[in-house]
Amino acid sequence: FRWSSPCVERGSGGCDLALLPMKPSPPFDRWPVHVRDPSYGSTWFVEPNIMVDHLTVAEGTEEMVAAMHRTLDKLLASRGESIERSGGLRVVADWRAVRTYTSGARKAFMHEITRRRPLASAAVVVEGANSLLRMAVKAADMALAMTGGPRIELHDDVVALLRREGLSAESVRGGAF
């Protein structure tokens, strides 16, 4: 098995890293494993309604989006009713590792977030100073706002956001959902 990415195979020169190590980066490296997928990274669920995604890939692809949403489908199948009773799914997404994305990934992501709008009571995206990604998240925020969906907050400090949400290794208990 060989890790690869279309970013490197295309020889685009736009990416210097195809895939960051699967091991989560701090502070997630101390969290127990719920879901780990080489297509995107890790996902945790915190009762009653918070899903935490930690991406470890440098390039967003359609397969990354599909894998993330397969995980979300599994979560909703097992916890959907309790999530709805708690006001809908709240997402905390750490996208610090992502440096670029394909147009297919952008289209797939926009399709998925608008299709799931009724369950998402809030969406929070964490990302660094990457202006391309920041612009894409703002476009997704506008699309959701125009359809009555939740706003997407942008944050640069993952530790401060986790603290605000009351999330830590200790708050993430149990195994895969």
Coordinates of C-alpha atoms in Angstrom, one line a residue, residues 64-139:
M64 CA -11.9 13.0 1.0
V65 CA -15.3 14.6 1.0
A66 CA -17.0 11.3 0.2
A67 CA -15.1 9.6 3.1
M68 CA -16.0 12.4 5.6
H69 CA -19.6 12.2 4.7
R70 CA -19.7 8.4 4.8
T71 CA -18.6 8.8 8.4
L72 CA -21.3 11.4 9.0
D73 CA -23.9 9.1 7.5
K74 CA -22.8 6.4 9.9
L75 CA -23.1 8.9 12.8
L76 CA -26.5 10.1 11.8
A77 CA -27.7 6.5 11.3
S78 CA -26.7 5.6 14.9
R79 CA -27.4 8.9 16.7
G80 CA -29.6 11.0 14.4
E81 CA -32.7 11.1 16.7
S82 CA -30.8 12.1 19.8
I83 CA -28.9 14.7 17.7
E84 CA -32.1 16.2 16.5
R85 CA -33.6 16.3 20.0
S86 CA -30.4 18.2 21.1
G87 CA -31.0 20.9 18.5
G88 CA -29.1 19.5 15.6
L89 CA -25.5 18.5 14.8
R90 CA -22.8 20.9 15.7
V91 CA -19.5 20.5 13.7
V92 CA -16.0 21.5 14.8
A93 CA -13.7 20.9 11.9
D94 CA -9.9 21.3 12.1
W95 CA -8.7 22.0 8.6
R96 CA -5.3 23.3 9.4
A97 CA -3.5 20.7 7.3
V98 CA -5.4 21.4 4.1
R99 CA -3.4 23.6 1.7
T100 CA -5.4 23.2 -1.5
Y101 CA -8.5 21.4 -2.9
T102 CA -9.8 20.3 -6.3
S103 CA -12.8 21.8 -7.9
G104 CA -14.5 18.4 -7.6
A105 CA -14.0 18.5 -3.8
R106 CA -15.5 22.0 -3.6
K107 CA -18.6 20.9 -5.6
A108 CA -19.0 17.7 -3.6
F109 CA -18.6 19.6 -0.3
M110 CA -21.2 22.3 -1.3
H111 CA -23.6 19.5 -2.3
E112 CA -23.2 17.6 0.9
I113 CA -23.5 20.6 3.3
T114 CA -26.6 21.9 1.6
R115 CA -28.2 18.5 1.5
R116 CA -27.6 18.1 5.3
R117 CA -28.8 21.6 6.3
P118 CA -31.8 20.5 8.4
L119 CA -29.6 18.6 10.9
A120 CA -26.8 21.1 11.3
S121 CA -27.7 23.6 14.0
A122 CA -24.2 25.1 13.9
A123 CA -21.0 24.5 11.8
V124 CA -17.6 25.7 13.0
V125 CA -14.5 25.4 10.8
V126 CA -11.0 25.8 12.1
E127 CA -8.3 26.7 9.6
G128 CA -5.2 28.7 9.4
A129 CA -4.1 31.6 7.3
N130 CA -4.7 29.7 4.0
S131 CA -6.5 32.4 1.9
L132 CA -7.8 29.9 -0.7
L133 CA -9.4 27.7 2.0
R134 CA -10.7 30.7 3.9
M135 CA -12.4 32.0 0.7
A136 CA -14.0 28.6 0.1
V137 CA -15.4 28.4 3.6
K138 CA -16.8 31.9 3.3
A139 CA -18.5 30.9 0.1

